[in-house]
Amino acid sequence: MAGRLTCWPLFRDCLAYGISVAAVIGIISDNKVFWYEAACLLLVYGVYIVVLCFDLRISEFVLRKLSPCCTCLGSGSAEKRETQPLMGWNDTSLRVRGRSRTDSGIFQDDSGYSHLSLSLHGLNEITEEQRSVFAVPESDVKRILWVLSLPVIILLFITIPDCRRRFWKQWFMITFFMSAVWISAFTYVLVWMVTVVGETLDIPDTVMGLTLLAAGTSIPDTVASVMVAREGKADMAMSNIVGSNVFDMLCLGLPWFIKTAFVDTNTPVEVNSTGLIFISATLLLSIVFLFVAVHINGWRLDWKLGIVSLICYILFATLSILYEMGIIGNNPIRLCSD
């Protein structure tokens, strides 16, 4: 079944993504990143968070201004419009009165919990009788994967309290902190392993980032979006995908800021921006393509849109890899050791 999208969440996230990509292109165009440029990226991300906090008010204002001249969904069943008023940028009076935190693509009803949290962790469904993580799966394939991941399962079970359970309910801050610590540790190991493999096989680090590293870091976002899309929350699925890319682009400023403001204050970060500008410009075009494709598809998430997006991604990855390898263009191959 195809998921239905609304205009505002997609427009908001695509606009934020476009601004973040443009900011990164402007900063790395001279191959150097100074501390104030990195700080600007962090500031833009802070503004994005503030916008999300006041999303309802901002969306109502924008919809009032644009509704007379912009219509995203001119068709649709009456039943669908009654249950979900925000389907286009027309009929503002009905939509403004029916707006809630759910329409932003961020929150589940008015509870304050995110769609992602409820879908992945089942905060409203957890019970003390839930199956233990140490229970052996029935399937042979799952059993093999469970045995291979058992050391990590034990380590996480010991160090991260499950605050969904009644006994650990008040330990949620410890859960959050330890989760962030382990995510950082796993990310460091992942990047280190990818870098070593790339240097061993004489593959540029940018190519490794476009393939192995990008796939590894995108799998959790993909799984989360698929889960919420199956529950009929198409806006949350799209916001998760686009919003995670906004985070990736803008939070480049964090390591750059630490390096230039605390580690080496006299030297800017050197960036091989030739390939990065090409890739960033392509990402900027992909945002326009995504918005237009969704509009042409009738604001639905279905298999046709998925196939088109997959083909475009393969084309983008192929051209980017060929460019980074020096097969097309004049971009010289550079490894991390260079």
Coordinates of C-alpha atoms in Angstrom, one line a residue:
M1 CA 0.0 0.0 0.0
A2 CA 1.3 3.4 -1.0
G3 CA 2.0 5.9 1.8
R4 CA 0.6 9.4 1.5
L5 CA 2.9 12.4 2.0
T6 CA 2.0 16.0 3.0
C7 CA 3.6 19.1 1.6
W8 CA 5.0 20.9 4.6
P9 CA 7.3 18.2 6.2
L10 CA 8.9 17.4 2.8
F11 CA 9.2 21.1 1.9
R12 CA 10.8 22.0 5.3
D13 CA 13.3 19.2 5.3
C14 CA 14.3 19.6 1.6
L15 CA 14.8 23.3 2.1
A16 CA 17.0 22.6 5.2
Y17 CA 19.0 20.1 3.2
G18 CA 19.4 22.5 0.3
I19 CA 20.7 25.2 2.7
S20 CA 23.1 22.8 4.4
V21 CA 24.5 21.5 1.1
A22 CA 25.0 25.1 -0.2
A23 CA 26.7 26.1 3.1
V24 CA 29.1 23.1 2.8
I25 CA 29.9 24.0 -0.8
G26 CA 30.6 27.6 0.0
I27 CA 32.9 26.6 2.9
I28 CA 35.0 24.0 1.2
S29 CA 35.3 25.8 -2.2
D30 CA 38.7 27.3 -1.2
N31 CA 40.0 23.9 0.1
K32 CA 40.3 25.3 3.7
V33 CA 38.0 25.3 6.7
F34 CA 38.5 27.9 9.4
W35 CA 37.0 27.8 12.9
Y36 CA 34.4 30.5 12.2
E37 CA 33.2 28.6 9.1
A38 CA 32.8 25.4 11.1
A39 CA 31.0 27.4 13.8
C40 CA 28.6 28.7 11.1
L41 CA 27.7 25.1 10.2
L42 CA 26.9 24.3 13.9
L43 CA 24.9 27.5 14.1
V44 CA 22.8 26.6 11.1
Y45 CA 22.1 23.2 12.6
G46 CA 21.0 25.0 15.9
V47 CA 18.6 27.1 13.9
Y48 CA 17.2 24.0 12.2
I49 CA 16.5 22.5 15.6
V50 CA 14.8 25.7 16.8
V51 CA 12.6 25.6 13.6
L52 CA 11.6 22.1 14.4
C53 CA 10.6 23.1 17.9
F54 CA 8.3 25.8 16.5
D55 CA 7.3 23.8 13.5
L56 CA 3.5 24.1 13.9
R57 CA 3.5 27.9 14.2
I58 CA 6.0 28.3 11.3
S59 CA 4.0 25.9 9.0
E60 CA 0.7 27.6 9.7
F61 CA 2.3 31.0 8.8
V62 CA 3.9 29.6 5.6
L63 CA 0.7 27.8 4.6
R64 CA -1.4 30.9 5.0
K65 CA 1.0 32.9 2.8
L66 CA 1.4 30.3 0.0
S67 CA -2.0 28.6 -0.1
P68 CA -3.5 31.0 -2.6
C69 CA -0.9 30.4 -5.2
C70 CA 0.5 26.9 -4.5
T71 CA -1.4 23.6 -4.5
C72 CA 0.5 20.3 -3.9
L73 CA -2.4 17.9 -4.0
G74 CA -5.4 18.9 -6.0
S75 CA -7.0 15.4 -5.8
G76 CA -7.7 12.9 -3.2
S77 CA -10.6 11.1 -1.6
A78 CA -12.8 13.0 0.8
E79 CA -12.2 10.4 3.4
K80 CA -8.5 10.9 3.3
R81 CA -8.9 14.7 3.6
E82 CA -11.2 14.3 6.6
T83 CA -8.7 12.1 8.5
Q84 CA -5.6 14.0 7.4
P85 CA -6.5 17.7 6.5
L86 CA -2.9 18.7 5.7
M87 CA -2.7 17.1 2.2
G88 CA -1.8 20.2 0.2
W89 CA -1.3 23.9 0.4
N90 CA -4.9 24.7 -0.3
D91 CA -8.0 25.0 1.9
T92 CA -6.0 26.7 4.7
S93 CA -8.9 27.2 7.1
L94 CA -9.6 23.5 7.4
R95 CA -6.0 22.7 7.7
V96 CA -5.0 25.3 10.3
R97 CA -7.8 24.3 12.7
G98 CA -6.9 20.6 12.4
R99 CA -3.2 21.0 12.8
S100 CA -1.4 19.0 15.5
R101 CA 2.1 17.8 16.3
T102 CA 1.5 14.7 14.2
D103 CA 1.3 16.7 11.0
S104 CA 4.9 17.8 11.3
G105 CA 6.2 14.3 10.6
I106 CA 8.1 14.4 13.9
F107 CA 5.7 13.5 16.7
Q108 CA 3.4 10.6 17.5
D109 CA 0.0 12.1 18.2
D110 CA 0.4 14.7 21.0
S111 CA 2.4 12.5 23.4
G112 CA 5.7 14.1 22.7
Y113 CA 7.3 10.8 21.7
S114 CA 8.7 10.6 18.2
H115 CA 7.4 8.2 15.6
L116 CA 10.9 6.6 15.5
S117 CA 11.1 6.0 19.2
L118 CA 7.7 4.4 19.4
S119 CA 8.2 2.3 16.3
L120 CA 11.7 1.0 17.0
H121 CA 11.5 0.6 20.8
G122 CA 7.8 0.2 21.5
L123 CA 7.7 2.5 24.5
N124 CA 4.0 2.1 24.8
E125 CA 4.0 -1.7 24.4
I126 CA 7.0 -3.0 26.5
T127 CA 6.2 -5.6 29.2
E128 CA 8.3 -7.4 31.8
E129 CA 7.5 -10.6 30.0
Q130 CA 9.1 -9.5 26.8
R131 CA 11.4 -12.1 25.2
S132 CA 15.0 -11.8 26.5
V133 CA 17.8 -10.8 24.2
F134 CA 19.6 -13.9 25.2
A135 CA 16.8 -16.2 23.9
V136 CA 18.1 -18.4 21.1
P137 CA 16.3 -17.7 17.8
E138 CA 14.5 -20.6 16.1
S139 CA 15.7 -19.9 12.6
D140 CA 19.1 -21.4 11.7
V141 CA 20.3 -18.2 9.9
K142 CA 19.2 -16.0 12.8
R143 CA 20.8 -18.4 15.2
I144 CA 24.2 -18.0 13.5
L145 CA 23.9 -14.2 13.5
W146 CA 22.9 -14.3 17.1
V147 CA 26.0 -16.3 18.1
L148 CA 28.3 -14.0 16.1
S149 CA 26.8 -10.9 17.7
L150 CA 26.5 -12.4 21.2
P151 CA 29.7 -10.7 22.6
V152 CA 28.3 -7.3 21.5
I153 CA 24.9 -8.1 23.0
I154 CA 26.4 -9.0 26.3
L155 CA 28.5 -5.9 26.4
L156 CA 25.6 -3.6 25.6
F157 CA 23.3 -5.4 28.0
I158 CA 25.7 -4.9 30.8
T159 CA 26.6 -1.2 30.1
I160 CA 23.2 0.2 28.9
P161 CA 20.2 0.0 31.2
D162 CA 16.9 -0.8 29.4
C163 CA 14.8 2.2 30.6
R164 CA 11.7 0.8 28.9
R165 CA 11.4 -1.6 31.8
R166 CA 9.9 -0.5 35.0
F167 CA 13.0 -1.1 37.1
W168 CA 15.2 1.1 34.9
K169 CA 12.6 3.7 34.1
Q170 CA 14.4 6.5 36.0
W171 CA 17.8 5.7 34.4
F172 CA 16.9 7.1 31.0
M173 CA 19.7 9.7 31.0
I174 CA 22.3 7.0 31.7
T175 CA 20.8 5.0 28.8
F176 CA 21.0 8.0 26.5
F177 CA 24.6 8.8 27.5
M178 CA 25.8 5.2 27.2
S179 CA 24.1 4.8 23.9
A180 CA 25.9 7.9 22.5
V181 CA 29.2 6.5 23.9
W182 CA 28.8 3.2 22.1
I183 CA 27.6 4.8 18.9
S184 CA 30.7 6.9 18.9
A185 CA 32.9 3.9 19.6
F186 CA 31.4 1.8 16.9
T187 CA 31.6 4.7 14.4
Y188 CA 35.3 5.2 15.2
V189 CA 36.0 1.5 14.6
L190 CA 34.0 1.5 11.4
V191 CA 35.7 4.5 10.0
W192 CA 39.1 3.1 11.0
M193 CA 38.5 -0.3 9.4
V194 CA 37.2 1.3 6.2
T195 CA 40.2 3.6 6.0
V196 CA 42.6 0.6 6.4
V197 CA 40.9 -1.4 3.8
G198 CA 40.9 1.5 1.4
E199 CA 44.6 2.1 1.9
T200 CA 45.4 -1.6 1.5
L201 CA 43.5 -1.9 -1.8
D202 CA 44.7 1.6 -3.0
I203 CA 41.1 2.9 -3.1
P204 CA 40.6 6.6 -2.3
D205 CA 39.0 7.3 1.0
T206 CA 36.2 9.3 -0.7
V207 CA 35.2 6.2 -2.7
M208 CA 35.2 4.1 0.5
G209 CA 33.0 6.7 2.1
L210 CA 30.6 6.7 -0.8
T211 CA 30.2 2.9 -0.8
L212 CA 31.0 0.9 2.4
L213 CA 30.8 3.7 4.9
A214 CA 27.7 5.3 3.4
A215 CA 25.9 1.9 3.3
G216 CA 26.9 1.0 6.9
T217 CA 25.7 4.3 8.3
S218 CA 22.5 4.4 6.2
I219 CA 21.2 1.0 7.1
P220 CA 19.7 2.1 10.5
D221 CA 18.0 5.0 8.9
T222 CA 16.6 2.8 6.1
V223 CA 15.3 0.2 8.6
A224 CA 13.7 2.9 10.7
S225 CA 12.0 4.5 7.7
V226 CA 10.7 1.2 6.3
M227 CA 9.2 0.3 9.7
V228 CA 7.4 3.6 10.1
A229 CA 6.3 3.6 6.4
R230 CA 4.7 0.2 6.9
E231 CA 2.7 1.7 9.8
G232 CA 1.3 4.4 7.4
K233 CA 3.6 7.2 8.7
A234 CA 5.0 8.3 5.3
D235 CA 5.9 11.7 6.5
M236 CA 8.0 10.4 9.4
A237 CA 9.8 8.0 7.0
M238 CA 10.7 10.8 4.6
S239 CA 11.6 13.2 7.4
N240 CA 13.9 10.6 8.9
I241 CA 15.8 10.1 5.6
V242 CA 16.1 13.7 4.6
G243 CA 16.6 15.0 8.2
S244 CA 19.5 12.5 8.8
N245 CA 21.2 13.9 5.8
V246 CA 20.8 17.4 7.2
F247 CA 22.5 16.2 10.3
D248 CA 25.3 14.6 8.4
M249 CA 26.1 17.7 6.4
L250 CA 25.9 20.3 9.1
C251 CA 27.6 18.2 11.8
L252 CA 30.7 18.2 9.6
G253 CA 31.3 21.4 11.4
L254 CA 31.8 19.7 14.8
P255 CA 35.1 17.8 14.0
W256 CA 36.3 20.8 12.0
F257 CA 35.5 23.2 14.8
I258 CA 37.3 21.0 17.4
K259 CA 40.4 20.7 15.2
T260 CA 40.6 24.4 14.3
A261 CA 39.5 25.9 17.7
F262 CA 41.2 23.5 20.2
V263 CA 43.7 21.1 18.6
D264 CA 45.5 23.3 16.0
T265 CA 44.3 26.9 16.3
N266 CA 46.8 28.3 13.8
T267 CA 46.2 26.0 10.8
P268 CA 42.8 25.6 9.0
V269 CA 41.6 22.1 8.0
E270 CA 42.8 21.2 4.5
V271 CA 40.0 19.7 2.4
N272 CA 40.3 18.0 -1.0
S273 CA 37.3 19.9 -2.2
T274 CA 37.4 19.1 -6.0
G275 CA 35.4 15.9 -5.7
L276 CA 33.4 17.0 -2.7
I277 CA 32.1 20.1 -4.5
F278 CA 31.0 17.8 -7.4
I279 CA 29.3 15.4 -5.0
S280 CA 27.7 18.2 -3.0
A281 CA 26.3 19.9 -6.1
T282 CA 24.9 16.6 -7.2
L283 CA 23.2 16.2 -3.8
L284 CA 21.7 19.7 -4.3
L285 CA 20.2 18.6 -7.6
S286 CA 18.9 15.4 -6.0
I287 CA 16.8 17.5 -3.6
V288 CA 15.1 19.2 -6.5
F289 CA 14.6 15.9 -8.2
L290 CA 13.1 14.3 -5.0
F291 CA 10.6 17.1 -4.5
V292 CA 9.6 17.1 -8.2
A293 CA 9.4 13.3 -8.4
V294 CA 7.1 13.1 -5.3
H295 CA 4.9 15.8 -6.8
I296 CA 4.6 14.0 -10.1
N297 CA 3.9 10.8 -8.3
G298 CA 0.8 12.3 -6.6
W299 CA 2.5 12.7 -3.2
R300 CA 2.6 8.9 -2.7
L301 CA 5.4 6.7 -1.5
D302 CA 5.1 3.6 -3.7
W303 CA 7.3 1.1 -5.6
K304 CA 7.5 3.2 -8.7
L305 CA 9.0 6.1 -6.8
G306 CA 11.3 3.6 -5.0
I307 CA 12.6 2.2 -8.3
V308 CA 13.2 5.6 -9.8
S309 CA 15.1 6.7 -6.7
L310 CA 17.2 3.5 -6.6
I311 CA 18.2 4.0 -10.3
C312 CA 19.1 7.6 -9.7
Y313 CA 21.2 6.6 -6.6
I314 CA 23.1 3.9 -8.6
L315 CA 23.8 6.5 -11.4
F316 CA 25.0 9.1 -8.8
A317 CA 27.2 6.6 -7.0
T318 CA 28.7 5.3 -10.3
L319 CA 29.5 8.8 -11.6
S320 CA 30.9 9.9 -8.2
I321 CA 33.2 6.9 -8.0
L322 CA 34.4 7.3 -11.6
Y323 CA 35.1 11.0 -10.8
E324 CA 36.9 10.2 -7.6
M325 CA 39.0 7.5 -9.3
G326 CA 40.1 10.0 -11.9
I327 CA 38.5 8.0 -14.8
I328 CA 36.3 11.0 -15.7
G329 CA 37.2 14.6 -15.0
N330 CA 40.5 16.0 -13.9
N331 CA 40.3 15.0 -10.2
P332 CA 43.6 13.4 -9.1
I333 CA 43.4 10.3 -6.9
R334 CA 44.4 11.0 -3.3
L335 CA 44.5 8.6 -0.4
C336 CA 44.4 9.3 3.3
S337 CA 48.2 8.8 3.5
D338 CA 48.7 11.6 1.0

